[in-house]
Amino acid sequence: MRSPHYYLLIAATLVFLSSCGTRKFSRNNKQIEKEASKANNNNYKSYNTLSYIDEFKGVAIEEMNAYGIPASITLAQGILESGSGNSDLAKYANNHFGIKCTSDWKGKNYFRDDDQKNDCFRVYKDARESFRDHSDFLKRKRYSFLFQLDKNDYKSWAQGLKTAGYATNPKYPDLLINTIEKYQLYQYDQPESEKQKIAREDRVFTEINQNIPQEKAKFTPVDTPPPGAKPIVADGTYTVVKGDTLYNISKRFNLTVDQLKMLNGITTDGIKLGQVLKVK
């Protein structure tokens, strides 16, 4: 029978390893933030939703014309996922869609709590690369039926993303459609002729079929939490950290934004660093 000292030693080791892992991730993030600050001359661009749309509508249209994803869908997802470009992931990692590291990812990493503690997210050289990777992320078997839709059919795309399991929030299609219609993002969507659609589908489905053998490596997030890491939720609450938005928090805990607000008696979209929120 093992002595109590043995179990105390194991527990202490796990705590030590967890602490070391957390420090490692913190050092990594500080280096990424330092490099981003240098690249931006310590002068980050601050967006509101309208200026975000104006800044990124061009690349959303490019991706739409290349692959058939409505520009309105891409812009609405970027607005929701990145807090209109103001989240830490967007600011420091140029990651506007919360795309995580996979086993074949060769770029730099940025860590933050999401589905679990210290999840690994991709760092892009610029926002354009993030938008392009978002298109690549969707070019796989589970989303393939969406590329048969017209590239200006944003309502079917919104419903289809939910059907394919892009988000667990049952109101995700409504969030996308409401954002698109509130900001009239549908004005950036463009129709295509039958000939153009057939050519575009042939090209995209060829790429999807080529991806299928490598889908696990290309799209399954790596497991990165440090040894001994504990779940984010211990007592049914979550503490707001830098870069959080109500949408990201609600998505993480399988809630709608309205449900999260109701649980916490919140009437606005503003949350504060260090604020403790009920999430169940």
PDB file of C-alpha atoms in Angstrom:
ATOM      1  CA  MET A   1       0.000   0.000   0.000  1.00  0.00           C
ATOM      2  CA  ARG A   2       1.415   3.376  -0.987  1.00  0.00           C
ATOM      3  CA  SER A   3       2.014   5.964   1.700  1.00  0.00           C
ATOM      4  CA  PRO A   4       0.147   9.322   1.815  1.00  0.00           C
ATOM      5  CA  HIS A   5       3.479  10.991   1.032  1.00  0.00           C
ATOM      6  CA  TYR A   6       3.524   9.269  -2.369  1.00  0.00           C
ATOM      7  CA  TYR A   7       0.176  10.764  -3.368  1.00  0.00           C
ATOM      8  CA  LEU A   8       1.192  14.182  -2.041  1.00  0.00           C
ATOM      9  CA  LEU A   9       4.324  13.980  -4.198  1.00  0.00           C
ATOM     10  CA  ILE A  10       2.258  13.067  -7.295  1.00  0.00           C
ATOM     11  CA  ALA A  11      -0.154  15.934  -6.632  1.00  0.00           C
ATOM     12  CA  ALA A  12       2.695  18.382  -6.139  1.00  0.00           C
ATOM     13  CA  THR A  13       4.329  17.193  -9.365  1.00  0.00           C
ATOM     14  CA  LEU A  14       1.118  17.715 -11.329  1.00  0.00           C
ATOM     15  CA  VAL A  15       0.721  21.225  -9.913  1.00  0.00           C
ATOM     16  CA  PHE A  16       4.340  22.013 -10.766  1.00  0.00           C
ATOM     17  CA  LEU A  17       3.998  20.703 -14.342  1.00  0.00           C
ATOM     18  CA  SER A  18       0.753  22.622 -14.819  1.00  0.00           C
ATOM     19  CA  SER A  19       2.426  25.798 -13.576  1.00  0.00           C
ATOM     20  CA  CYS A  20       5.385  25.253 -15.910  1.00  0.00           C
ATOM     21  CA  GLY A  21       3.040  24.679 -18.842  1.00  0.00           C
ATOM     22  CA  THR A  22       1.063  27.831 -18.083  1.00  0.00           C
ATOM     23  CA  ARG A  23       4.280  29.885 -17.861  1.00  0.00           C
ATOM     24  CA  LYS A  24       5.455  28.412 -21.166  1.00  0.00           C
ATOM     25  CA  PHE A  25       2.230  29.407 -22.906  1.00  0.00           C
ATOM     26  CA  SER A  26       2.345  32.854 -21.306  1.00  0.00           C
ATOM     27  CA  ARG A  27       5.920  33.425 -22.545  1.00  0.00           C
ATOM     28  CA  ASN A  28       4.915  32.279 -26.010  1.00  0.00           C
ATOM     29  CA  ASN A  29       1.971  34.700 -26.117  1.00  0.00           C
ATOM     30  CA  LYS A  30       4.083  37.602 -24.896  1.00  0.00           C
ATOM     31  CA  GLN A  31       6.562  36.950 -27.708  1.00  0.00           C
ATOM     32  CA  ILE A  32       3.746  36.868 -30.290  1.00  0.00           C
ATOM     33  CA  GLU A  33       2.292  40.089 -28.865  1.00  0.00           C
ATOM     34  CA  LYS A  34       5.728  41.736 -28.929  1.00  0.00           C
ATOM     35  CA  GLU A  35       6.225  40.809 -32.585  1.00  0.00           C
ATOM     36  CA  ALA A  36       2.735  42.029 -33.465  1.00  0.00           C
ATOM     37  CA  SER A  37       3.336  45.335 -31.674  1.00  0.00           C
ATOM     38  CA  LYS A  38       6.583  45.812 -33.578  1.00  0.00           C
ATOM     39  CA  ALA A  39       4.903  45.040 -36.909  1.00  0.00           C
ATOM     40  CA  ASN A  40       2.169  47.586 -36.137  1.00  0.00           C
ATOM     41  CA  ASN A  41       4.531  50.220 -34.666  1.00  0.00           C
ATOM     42  CA  ASN A  42       2.540  49.916 -31.409  1.00  0.00           C
ATOM     43  CA  ASN A  43      -0.415  51.483 -33.199  1.00  0.00           C
ATOM     44  CA  TYR A  44      -3.157  48.889 -33.562  1.00  0.00           C
ATOM     45  CA  LYS A  45      -6.156  49.745 -35.663  1.00  0.00           C
ATOM     46  CA  SER A  46      -9.343  49.818 -33.618  1.00  0.00           C
ATOM     47  CA  TYR A  47     -12.519  48.787 -35.435  1.00  0.00           C
ATOM     48  CA  ASN A  48     -16.188  49.258 -35.035  1.00  0.00           C
ATOM     49  CA  THR A  49     -18.419  46.900 -37.017  1.00  0.00           C
ATOM     50  CA  LEU A  50     -18.832  49.309 -39.945  1.00  0.00           C
ATOM     51  CA  SER A  51     -15.113  49.976 -40.279  1.00  0.00           C
ATOM     52  CA  TYR A  52     -14.423  46.234 -39.991  1.00  0.00           C
ATOM     53  CA  ILE A  53     -16.802  45.571 -42.884  1.00  0.00           C
ATOM     54  CA  ASP A  54     -15.188  48.297 -44.963  1.00  0.00           C
ATOM     55  CA  GLU A  55     -11.714  46.933 -44.239  1.00  0.00           C
ATOM     56  CA  PHE A  56     -12.397  43.291 -45.071  1.00  0.00           C
ATOM     57  CA  LYS A  57     -15.237  43.256 -47.611  1.00  0.00           C
ATOM     58  CA  GLY A  58     -12.695  43.099 -50.441  1.00  0.00           C
ATOM     59  CA  VAL A  59     -11.025  39.880 -49.309  1.00  0.00           C
ATOM     60  CA  ALA A  60     -14.428  38.346 -48.464  1.00  0.00           C
ATOM     61  CA  ILE A  61     -15.555  39.032 -52.030  1.00  0.00           C
ATOM     62  CA  GLU A  62     -12.325  37.513 -53.404  1.00  0.00           C
ATOM     63  CA  GLU A  63     -12.913  34.331 -51.420  1.00  0.00           C
ATOM     64  CA  MET A  64     -16.548  34.222 -52.555  1.00  0.00           C
ATOM     65  CA  ASN A  65     -15.578  34.460 -56.214  1.00  0.00           C
ATOM     66  CA  ALA A  66     -12.917  31.795 -55.798  1.00  0.00           C
ATOM     67  CA  TYR A  67     -14.904  29.229 -53.808  1.00  0.00           C
ATOM     68  CA  GLY A  68     -18.580  30.253 -53.639  1.00  0.00           C
ATOM     69  CA  ILE A  69     -18.831  31.092 -49.916  1.00  0.00           C
ATOM     70  CA  PRO A  70     -21.100  34.172 -49.739  1.00  0.00           C
ATOM     71  CA  ALA A  71     -19.102  37.257 -48.762  1.00  0.00           C
ATOM     72  CA  SER A  72     -21.902  38.104 -46.344  1.00  0.00           C
ATOM     73  CA  ILE A  73     -21.409  34.785 -44.507  1.00  0.00           C
ATOM     74  CA  THR A  74     -17.646  35.263 -44.249  1.00  0.00           C
ATOM     75  CA  LEU A  75     -18.024  38.839 -42.979  1.00  0.00           C
ATOM     76  CA  ALA A  76     -20.742  37.900 -40.466  1.00  0.00           C
ATOM     77  CA  GLN A  77     -18.622  35.044 -39.116  1.00  0.00           C
ATOM     78  CA  GLY A  78     -15.632  37.366 -38.813  1.00  0.00           C
ATOM     79  CA  ILE A  79     -17.715  39.958 -36.950  1.00  0.00           C
ATOM     80  CA  LEU A  80     -19.048  37.367 -34.502  1.00  0.00           C
ATOM     81  CA  GLU A  81     -15.834  35.371 -34.040  1.00  0.00           C
ATOM     82  CA  SER A  82     -13.431  38.287 -33.655  1.00  0.00           C
ATOM     83  CA  GLY A  83     -15.580  40.940 -31.990  1.00  0.00           C
ATOM     84  CA  SER A  84     -15.337  42.969 -35.222  1.00  0.00           C
ATOM     85  CA  GLY A  85     -11.567  42.539 -35.295  1.00  0.00           C
ATOM     86  CA  ASN A  86     -10.906  43.619 -31.698  1.00  0.00           C
ATOM     87  CA  SER A  87     -10.287  40.266 -29.985  1.00  0.00           C
ATOM     88  CA  ASP A  88      -6.769  39.314 -28.894  1.00  0.00           C
ATOM     89  CA  LEU A  89      -6.730  36.567 -31.507  1.00  0.00           C
ATOM     90  CA  ALA A  90      -7.467  39.052 -34.288  1.00  0.00           C
ATOM     91  CA  LYS A  91      -5.229  41.772 -32.872  1.00  0.00           C
ATOM     92  CA  TYR A  92      -2.109  39.727 -32.102  1.00  0.00           C
ATOM     93  CA  ALA A  93      -2.540  36.545 -34.171  1.00  0.00           C
ATOM     94  CA  ASN A  94      -4.464  37.931 -37.184  1.00  0.00           C
ATOM     95  CA  ASN A  95      -6.866  35.046 -36.499  1.00  0.00           C
ATOM     96  CA  HIS A  96     -10.395  36.273 -37.258  1.00  0.00           C
ATOM     97  CA  PHE A  97     -12.219  32.917 -37.222  1.00  0.00           C
ATOM     98  CA  GLY A  98     -10.843  31.127 -34.172  1.00  0.00           C
ATOM     99  CA  ILE A  99      -9.133  28.428 -36.237  1.00  0.00           C
ATOM    100  CA  LYS A 100      -7.065  26.156 -34.020  1.00  0.00           C
ATOM    101  CA  CYS A 101      -3.717  24.434 -34.525  1.00  0.00           C
ATOM    102  CA  THR A 102      -3.697  21.004 -36.155  1.00  0.00           C
ATOM    103  CA  SER A 103      -0.965  18.397 -36.449  1.00  0.00           C
ATOM    104  CA  ASP A 104       0.063  19.661 -39.893  1.00  0.00           C
ATOM    105  CA  TRP A 105       0.162  23.350 -38.869  1.00  0.00           C
ATOM    106  CA  LYS A 106       3.714  24.666 -39.321  1.00  0.00           C
ATOM    107  CA  GLY A 107       3.152  28.269 -38.268  1.00  0.00           C
ATOM    108  CA  LYS A 108       3.326  30.045 -34.904  1.00  0.00           C
ATOM    109  CA  ASN A 109       0.817  29.470 -32.113  1.00  0.00           C
ATOM    110  CA  TYR A 110      -1.184  31.640 -29.724  1.00  0.00           C
ATOM    111  CA  PHE A 111      -2.776  30.127 -26.613  1.00  0.00           C
ATOM    112  CA  ARG A 112      -5.999  31.034 -24.851  1.00  0.00           C
ATOM    113  CA  ASP A 113      -8.803  29.291 -22.996  1.00  0.00           C
ATOM    114  CA  ASP A 114     -11.603  28.053 -25.220  1.00  0.00           C
ATOM    115  CA  ASP A 115     -13.024  24.511 -25.187  1.00  0.00           C
ATOM    116  CA  GLN A 116     -10.303  23.740 -22.689  1.00  0.00           C
ATOM    117  CA  LYS A 117      -7.514  25.597 -20.949  1.00  0.00           C
ATOM    118  CA  ASN A 118      -4.720  26.914 -23.188  1.00  0.00           C
ATOM    119  CA  ASP A 119      -6.162  25.809 -26.508  1.00  0.00           C
ATOM    120  CA  CYS A 120      -3.755  26.380 -29.395  1.00  0.00           C
ATOM    121  CA  PHE A 121      -4.753  28.857 -32.128  1.00  0.00           C
ATOM    122  CA  ARG A 122      -3.034  29.636 -35.404  1.00  0.00           C
ATOM    123  CA  VAL A 123      -1.036  32.827 -35.897  1.00  0.00           C
ATOM    124  CA  TYR A 124      -1.212  34.339 -39.387  1.00  0.00           C
ATOM    125  CA  LYS A 125       1.109  36.850 -41.001  1.00  0.00           C
ATOM    126  CA  ASP A 126      -1.876  39.063 -41.872  1.00  0.00           C
ATOM    127  CA  ALA A 127      -5.669  39.074 -41.827  1.00  0.00           C
ATOM    128  CA  ARG A 128      -5.878  38.129 -45.507  1.00  0.00           C
ATOM    129  CA  GLU A 129      -4.167  34.811 -44.722  1.00  0.00           C
ATOM    130  CA  SER A 130      -6.774  34.195 -42.014  1.00  0.00           C
ATOM    131  CA  PHE A 131      -9.643  34.760 -44.457  1.00  0.00           C
ATOM    132  CA  ARG A 132      -8.017  32.391 -46.940  1.00  0.00           C
ATOM    133  CA  ASP A 133      -7.549  29.708 -44.286  1.00  0.00           C
ATOM    134  CA  HIS A 134     -11.210  30.105 -43.330  1.00  0.00           C
ATOM    135  CA  SER A 135     -12.130  29.105 -46.878  1.00  0.00           C
ATOM    136  CA  ASP A 136      -9.735  26.142 -46.715  1.00  0.00           C
ATOM    137  CA  PHE A 137     -11.255  25.123 -43.372  1.00  0.00           C
ATOM    138  CA  LEU A 138     -14.673  24.805 -45.035  1.00  0.00           C
ATOM    139  CA  LYS A 139     -13.361  22.837 -48.019  1.00  0.00           C
ATOM    140  CA  ARG A 140     -13.897  19.389 -46.540  1.00  0.00           C
ATOM    141  CA  LYS A 141     -16.363  16.545 -46.783  1.00  0.00           C
ATOM    142  CA  ARG A 142     -18.715  17.595 -43.963  1.00  0.00           C
ATOM    143  CA  TYR A 143     -19.321  21.007 -45.575  1.00  0.00           C
ATOM    144  CA  SER A 144     -19.195  19.868 -49.205  1.00  0.00           C
ATOM    145  CA  PHE A 145     -22.954  20.109 -49.793  1.00  0.00           C
ATOM    146  CA  LEU A 146     -22.800  23.856 -49.094  1.00  0.00           C
ATOM    147  CA  PHE A 147     -20.714  24.487 -52.193  1.00  0.00           C
ATOM    148  CA  GLN A 148     -23.619  23.324 -54.342  1.00  0.00           C
ATOM    149  CA  LEU A 149     -25.621  26.340 -53.157  1.00  0.00           C
ATOM    150  CA  ASP A 150     -25.722  29.618 -55.055  1.00  0.00           C
ATOM    151  CA  LYS A 151     -22.983  31.909 -53.816  1.00  0.00           C
ATOM    152  CA  ASN A 152     -25.546  34.593 -52.906  1.00  0.00           C
ATOM    153  CA  ASP A 153     -27.810  32.241 -50.917  1.00  0.00           C
ATOM    154  CA  TYR A 154     -26.699  33.375 -47.467  1.00  0.00           C
ATOM    155  CA  LYS A 155     -29.777  32.014 -45.664  1.00  0.00           C
ATOM    156  CA  SER A 156     -29.196  28.451 -46.872  1.00  0.00           C
ATOM    157  CA  TRP A 157     -25.495  28.776 -46.040  1.00  0.00           C
ATOM    158  CA  ALA A 158     -26.324  29.941 -42.505  1.00  0.00           C
ATOM    159  CA  GLN A 159     -28.666  26.991 -41.939  1.00  0.00           C
ATOM    160  CA  GLY A 160     -26.254  24.587 -43.630  1.00  0.00           C
ATOM    161  CA  LEU A 161     -23.333  25.539 -41.377  1.00  0.00           C
ATOM    162  CA  LYS A 162     -25.428  24.591 -38.356  1.00  0.00           C
ATOM    163  CA  THR A 163     -26.549  21.321 -40.018  1.00  0.00           C
ATOM    164  CA  ALA A 164     -22.896  20.443 -40.734  1.00  0.00           C
ATOM    165  CA  GLY A 165     -21.964  21.025 -37.091  1.00  0.00           C
ATOM    166  CA  TYR A 166     -19.976  24.240 -37.461  1.00  0.00           C
ATOM    167  CA  ALA A 167     -21.479  25.562 -34.212  1.00  0.00           C
ATOM    168  CA  THR A 168     -23.341  23.962 -31.321  1.00  0.00           C
ATOM    169  CA  ASN A 169     -25.433  27.058 -30.624  1.00  0.00           C
ATOM    170  CA  PRO A 170     -28.928  26.290 -31.991  1.00  0.00           C
ATOM    171  CA  LYS A 171     -29.381  29.987 -32.779  1.00  0.00           C
ATOM    172  CA  TYR A 172     -26.165  30.249 -34.807  1.00  0.00           C
ATOM    173  CA  PRO A 173     -28.014  30.597 -38.155  1.00  0.00           C
ATOM    174  CA  ASP A 174     -30.144  33.380 -36.664  1.00  0.00           C
ATOM    175  CA  LEU A 175     -27.034  35.167 -35.376  1.00  0.00           C
ATOM    176  CA  LEU A 176     -25.500  35.075 -38.845  1.00  0.00           C
ATOM    177  CA  ILE A 177     -28.662  36.104 -40.682  1.00  0.00           C
ATOM    178  CA  ASN A 178     -29.446  38.903 -38.222  1.00  0.00           C
ATOM    179  CA  THR A 179     -25.895  40.265 -38.557  1.00  0.00           C
ATOM    180  CA  ILE A 180     -26.069  40.075 -42.362  1.00  0.00           C
ATOM    181  CA  GLU A 181     -29.401  41.869 -42.511  1.00  0.00           C
ATOM    182  CA  LYS A 182     -28.575  44.449 -39.832  1.00  0.00           C
ATOM    183  CA  TYR A 183     -25.482  45.587 -41.748  1.00  0.00           C
ATOM    184  CA  GLN A 184     -26.841  44.779 -45.223  1.00  0.00           C
ATOM    185  CA  LEU A 185     -23.923  42.472 -45.921  1.00  0.00           C
ATOM    186  CA  TYR A 186     -25.932  40.762 -48.660  1.00  0.00           C
ATOM    187  CA  GLN A 187     -25.032  43.716 -50.905  1.00  0.00           C
ATOM    188  CA  TYR A 188     -21.565  42.160 -51.315  1.00  0.00           C
ATOM    189  CA  ASP A 189     -22.927  38.828 -52.530  1.00  0.00           C
ATOM    190  CA  GLN A 190     -22.978  38.295 -56.269  1.00  0.00           C
ATOM    191  CA  PRO A 191     -24.940  35.895 -58.496  1.00  0.00           C
ATOM    192  CA  GLU A 192     -23.227  33.585 -60.956  1.00  0.00           C
ATOM    193  CA  SER A 193     -24.306  32.093 -64.245  1.00  0.00           C
ATOM    194  CA  GLU A 194     -24.959  28.366 -64.534  1.00  0.00           C
ATOM    195  CA  LYS A 195     -21.733  27.987 -66.501  1.00  0.00           C
ATOM    196  CA  GLN A 196     -19.753  29.859 -63.839  1.00  0.00           C
ATOM    197  CA  LYS A 197     -21.335  27.777 -61.075  1.00  0.00           C
ATOM    198  CA  ILE A 198     -20.478  24.469 -62.763  1.00  0.00           C
ATOM    199  CA  ALA A 199     -16.861  25.547 -63.306  1.00  0.00           C
ATOM    200  CA  ARG A 200     -16.571  26.766 -59.711  1.00  0.00           C
ATOM    201  CA  GLU A 201     -18.109  23.566 -58.304  1.00  0.00           C
ATOM    202  CA  ASP A 202     -15.759  21.389 -60.374  1.00  0.00           C
ATOM    203  CA  ARG A 203     -12.761  23.268 -59.050  1.00  0.00           C
ATOM    204  CA  VAL A 204     -13.886  23.267 -55.397  1.00  0.00           C
ATOM    205  CA  PHE A 205     -14.992  19.631 -55.317  1.00  0.00           C
ATOM    206  CA  THR A 206     -11.669  18.569 -56.837  1.00  0.00           C
ATOM    207  CA  GLU A 207      -9.921  20.311 -53.930  1.00  0.00           C
ATOM    208  CA  ILE A 208     -12.320  18.812 -51.357  1.00  0.00           C
ATOM    209  CA  ASN A 209     -11.713  15.295 -52.727  1.00  0.00           C
ATOM    210  CA  GLN A 210      -7.961  15.868 -52.589  1.00  0.00           C
ATOM    211  CA  ASN A 211      -8.300  16.939 -48.947  1.00  0.00           C
ATOM    212  CA  ILE A 212     -10.256  13.899 -47.777  1.00  0.00           C
ATOM    213  CA  PRO A 213      -7.262  11.550 -47.121  1.00  0.00           C
ATOM    214  CA  GLN A 214      -5.550  14.274 -45.037  1.00  0.00           C
ATOM    215  CA  GLU A 215      -8.636  15.659 -43.279  1.00  0.00           C
ATOM    216  CA  LYS A 216      -7.701  14.327 -39.839  1.00  0.00           C
ATOM    217  CA  ALA A 217      -4.284  16.005 -39.915  1.00  0.00           C
ATOM    218  CA  LYS A 218      -5.566  19.155 -41.590  1.00  0.00           C
ATOM    219  CA  PHE A 219      -8.646  19.815 -39.470  1.00  0.00           C
ATOM    220  CA  THR A 220      -8.477  18.035 -36.083  1.00  0.00           C
ATOM    221  CA  PRO A 221      -7.240  20.435 -33.359  1.00  0.00           C
ATOM    222  CA  VAL A 222      -4.167  19.288 -31.457  1.00  0.00           C
ATOM    223  CA  ASP A 223      -4.444  18.468 -27.763  1.00  0.00           C
ATOM    224  CA  THR A 224      -2.402  21.139 -25.998  1.00  0.00           C
ATOM    225  CA  PRO A 225      -3.484  21.674 -22.385  1.00  0.00           C
ATOM    226  CA  PRO A 226      -0.622  21.429 -19.862  1.00  0.00           C
ATOM    227  CA  PRO A 227      -0.390  18.369 -17.572  1.00  0.00           C
ATOM    228  CA  GLY A 228      -2.793  18.659 -14.657  1.00  0.00           C
ATOM    229  CA  ALA A 229      -4.802  21.471 -16.291  1.00  0.00           C
ATOM    230  CA  LYS A 230      -8.280  21.781 -14.832  1.00  0.00           C
ATOM    231  CA  PRO A 231     -11.519  22.554 -16.688  1.00  0.00           C
ATOM    232  CA  ILE A 232     -12.341  26.219 -17.110  1.00  0.00           C
ATOM    233  CA  VAL A 233     -15.584  25.752 -15.200  1.00  0.00           C
ATOM    234  CA  ALA A 234     -15.273  24.524 -11.634  1.00  0.00           C
ATOM    235  CA  ASP A 235     -18.306  26.016  -9.923  1.00  0.00           C
ATOM    236  CA  GLY A 236     -20.534  26.926 -12.846  1.00  0.00           C
ATOM    237  CA  THR A 237     -18.853  30.289 -13.375  1.00  0.00           C
ATOM    238  CA  TYR A 238     -16.339  31.712 -15.819  1.00  0.00           C
ATOM    239  CA  THR A 239     -14.045  34.699 -15.281  1.00  0.00           C
ATOM    240  CA  VAL A 240     -13.732  37.062 -18.240  1.00  0.00           C
ATOM    241  CA  VAL A 241     -10.200  37.355 -19.626  1.00  0.00           C
ATOM    242  CA  LYS A 242      -8.684  39.756 -22.109  1.00  0.00           C
ATOM    243  CA  GLY A 243     -10.168  39.330 -25.597  1.00  0.00           C
ATOM    244  CA  ASP A 244     -13.414  37.675 -24.488  1.00  0.00           C
ATOM    245  CA  THR A 245     -16.748  38.616 -26.034  1.00  0.00           C
ATOM    246  CA  LEU A 246     -20.241  37.546 -25.013  1.00  0.00           C
ATOM    247  CA  TYR A 247     -20.529  35.633 -28.274  1.00  0.00           C
ATOM    248  CA  ASN A 248     -17.285  33.672 -27.812  1.00  0.00           C
ATOM    249  CA  ILE A 249     -18.161  32.825 -24.216  1.00  0.00           C
ATOM    250  CA  SER A 250     -21.680  31.718 -25.140  1.00  0.00           C
ATOM    251  CA  LYS A 251     -20.326  29.545 -27.966  1.00  0.00           C
ATOM    252  CA  ARG A 252     -17.784  27.957 -25.627  1.00  0.00           C
ATOM    253  CA  PHE A 253     -20.453  26.890 -23.139  1.00  0.00           C
ATOM    254  CA  ASN A 254     -23.158  25.953 -25.650  1.00  0.00           C
ATOM    255  CA  LEU A 255     -25.396  28.895 -24.781  1.00  0.00           C
ATOM    256  CA  THR A 256     -26.983  31.633 -26.815  1.00  0.00           C
ATOM    257  CA  VAL A 257     -25.936  35.213 -26.121  1.00  0.00           C
ATOM    258  CA  ASP A 258     -29.446  35.897 -24.816  1.00  0.00           C
ATOM    259  CA  GLN A 259     -29.252  32.931 -22.435  1.00  0.00           C
ATOM    260  CA  LEU A 260     -25.871  34.121 -21.139  1.00  0.00           C
ATOM    261  CA  LYS A 261     -27.255  37.627 -20.597  1.00  0.00           C
ATOM    262  CA  MET A 262     -30.324  36.255 -18.810  1.00  0.00           C
ATOM    263  CA  LEU A 263     -28.223  34.059 -16.503  1.00  0.00           C
ATOM    264  CA  ASN A 264     -26.211  37.103 -15.448  1.00  0.00           C
ATOM    265  CA  GLY A 265     -28.814  39.860 -15.568  1.00  0.00           C
ATOM    266  CA  ILE A 266     -26.864  41.640 -18.316  1.00  0.00           C
ATOM    267  CA  THR A 267     -28.730  44.141 -20.486  1.00  0.00           C
ATOM    268  CA  THR A 268     -25.870  45.355 -22.720  1.00  0.00           C
ATOM    269  CA  ASP A 269     -23.178  43.634 -24.809  1.00  0.00           C
ATOM    270  CA  GLY A 270     -20.375  45.014 -22.643  1.00  0.00           C
ATOM    271  CA  ILE A 271     -18.360  42.807 -20.289  1.00  0.00           C
ATOM    272  CA  LYS A 272     -15.363  43.676 -18.127  1.00  0.00           C
ATOM    273  CA  LEU A 273     -12.002  42.028 -17.543  1.00  0.00           C
ATOM    274  CA  GLY A 274     -12.237  39.892 -14.404  1.00  0.00           C
ATOM    275  CA  GLN A 275     -16.052  39.827 -14.418  1.00  0.00           C
ATOM    276  CA  VAL A 276     -17.429  36.519 -13.111  1.00  0.00           C
ATOM    277  CA  LEU A 277     -20.227  35.097 -15.247  1.00  0.00           C
ATOM    278  CA  LYS A 278     -22.601  32.227 -14.566  1.00  0.00           C
ATOM    279  CA  VAL A 279     -22.416  29.759 -17.444  1.00  0.00           C
ATOM    280  CA  LYS A 280     -24.690  26.986 -16.150  1.00  0.00           C
TER     281      LYS A 280
END
